[in-house]
mmCIF file of C-alpha atoms in Angstrom:
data_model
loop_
_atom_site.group_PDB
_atom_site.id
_atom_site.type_symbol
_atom_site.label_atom_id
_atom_site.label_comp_id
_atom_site.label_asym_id
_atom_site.label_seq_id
_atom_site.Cartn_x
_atom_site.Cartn_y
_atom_site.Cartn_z
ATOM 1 C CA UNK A 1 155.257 -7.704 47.774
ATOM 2 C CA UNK A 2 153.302 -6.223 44.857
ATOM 3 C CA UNK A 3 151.054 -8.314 43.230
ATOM 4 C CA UNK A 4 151.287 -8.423 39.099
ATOM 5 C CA UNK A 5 148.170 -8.021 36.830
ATOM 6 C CA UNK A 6 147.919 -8.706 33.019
ATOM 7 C CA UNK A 7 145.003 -6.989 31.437
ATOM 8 C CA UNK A 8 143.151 -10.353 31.206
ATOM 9 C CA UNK A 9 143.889 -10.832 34.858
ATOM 10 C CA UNK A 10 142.507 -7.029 35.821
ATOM 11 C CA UNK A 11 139.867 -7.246 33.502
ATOM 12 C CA UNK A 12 138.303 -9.815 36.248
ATOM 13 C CA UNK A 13 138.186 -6.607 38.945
ATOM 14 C CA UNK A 14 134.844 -5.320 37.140
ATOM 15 C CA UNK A 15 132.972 -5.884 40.597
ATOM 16 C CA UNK A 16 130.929 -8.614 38.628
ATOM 17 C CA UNK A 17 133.538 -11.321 38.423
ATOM 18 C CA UNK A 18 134.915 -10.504 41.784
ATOM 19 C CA UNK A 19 133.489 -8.268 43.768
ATOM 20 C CA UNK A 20 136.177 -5.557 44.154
ATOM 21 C CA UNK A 21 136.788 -2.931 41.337
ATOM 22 C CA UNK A 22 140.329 -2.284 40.351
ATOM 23 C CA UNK A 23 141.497 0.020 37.632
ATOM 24 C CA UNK A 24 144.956 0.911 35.984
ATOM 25 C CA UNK A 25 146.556 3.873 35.482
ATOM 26 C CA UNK A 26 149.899 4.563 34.603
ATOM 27 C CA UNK A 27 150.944 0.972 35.232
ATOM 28 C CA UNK A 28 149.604 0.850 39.093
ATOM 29 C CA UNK A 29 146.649 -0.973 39.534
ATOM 30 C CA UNK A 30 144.024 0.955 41.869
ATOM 31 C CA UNK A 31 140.963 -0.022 44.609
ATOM 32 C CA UNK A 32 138.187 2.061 43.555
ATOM 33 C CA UNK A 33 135.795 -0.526 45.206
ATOM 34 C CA UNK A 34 135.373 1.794 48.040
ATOM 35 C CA UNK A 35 134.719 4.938 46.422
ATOM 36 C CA UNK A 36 130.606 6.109 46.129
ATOM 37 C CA UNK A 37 131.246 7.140 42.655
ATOM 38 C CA UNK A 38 131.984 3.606 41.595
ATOM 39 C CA UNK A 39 129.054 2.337 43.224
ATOM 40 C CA UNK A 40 127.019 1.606 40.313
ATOM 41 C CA UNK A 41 127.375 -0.484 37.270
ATOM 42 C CA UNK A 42 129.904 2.330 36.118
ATOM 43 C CA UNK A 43 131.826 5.651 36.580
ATOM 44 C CA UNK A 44 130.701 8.058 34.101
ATOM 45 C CA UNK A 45 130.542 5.802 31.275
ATOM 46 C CA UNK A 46 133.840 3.681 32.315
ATOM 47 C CA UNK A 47 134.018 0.262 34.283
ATOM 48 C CA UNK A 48 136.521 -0.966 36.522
ATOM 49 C CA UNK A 49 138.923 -3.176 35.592
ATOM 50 C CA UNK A 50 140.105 -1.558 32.873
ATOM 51 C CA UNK A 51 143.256 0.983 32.398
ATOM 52 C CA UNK A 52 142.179 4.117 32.515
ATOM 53 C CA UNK A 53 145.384 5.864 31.515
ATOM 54 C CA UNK A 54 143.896 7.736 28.898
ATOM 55 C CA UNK A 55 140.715 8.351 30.239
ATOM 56 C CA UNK A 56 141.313 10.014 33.793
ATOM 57 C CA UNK A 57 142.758 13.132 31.847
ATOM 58 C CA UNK A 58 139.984 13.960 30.237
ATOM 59 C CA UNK A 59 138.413 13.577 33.881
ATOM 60 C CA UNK A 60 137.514 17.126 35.208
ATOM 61 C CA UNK A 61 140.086 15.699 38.864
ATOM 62 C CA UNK A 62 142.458 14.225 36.619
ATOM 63 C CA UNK A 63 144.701 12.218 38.621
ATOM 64 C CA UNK A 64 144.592 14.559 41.823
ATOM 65 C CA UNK A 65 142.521 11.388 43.100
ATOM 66 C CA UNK A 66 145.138 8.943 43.142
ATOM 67 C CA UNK A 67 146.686 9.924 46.474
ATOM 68 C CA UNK A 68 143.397 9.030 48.179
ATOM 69 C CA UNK A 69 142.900 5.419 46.424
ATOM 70 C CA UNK A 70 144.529 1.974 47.824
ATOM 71 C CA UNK A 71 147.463 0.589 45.725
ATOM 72 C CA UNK A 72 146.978 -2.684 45.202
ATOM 73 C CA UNK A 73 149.111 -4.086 42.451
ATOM 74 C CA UNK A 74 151.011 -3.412 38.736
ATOM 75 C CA UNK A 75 149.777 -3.662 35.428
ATOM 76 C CA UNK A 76 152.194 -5.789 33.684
ATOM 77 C CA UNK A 77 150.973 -5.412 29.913
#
């Protein structure tokens, strides 16, 4: 079963409110929690829980990271 997120709902996924980071893109809601580059407060000027649709192609990877990253939900907004 695939667990649902509104943005409110991601938004908690900072690694602040709870611990674990989660970000958006495309609709599918990612783990980065794991990942050393989101170690710190943020990832090149962006923070988890927050879609990142727009963002990650500007990104010099682009989405060629995805693959690599957990699944972990849907954005539903």
């Amino acid at each position: 079963m695939t667990k649902t997120f509104t943005k409110t709902q991601l938004a908690q996924y900072n690694g602040k409110i709870k611990p674990q980071k989660y970000v958006a893109i495309d609709s599918i809601v990612y783990d980065v929690t794991q990942v050393d580059a989101w170690a710190g407060a943020n990832h090149h000027g962006q923070v988890a829980g927050n879609d990142l649709s727009e963002i990650i192609l500007k990104a010099p990877h682009k989405k060629t990271v995805l693959a690599k990253l957990p699944v972990v939900g849907k954005l539903t907004e």
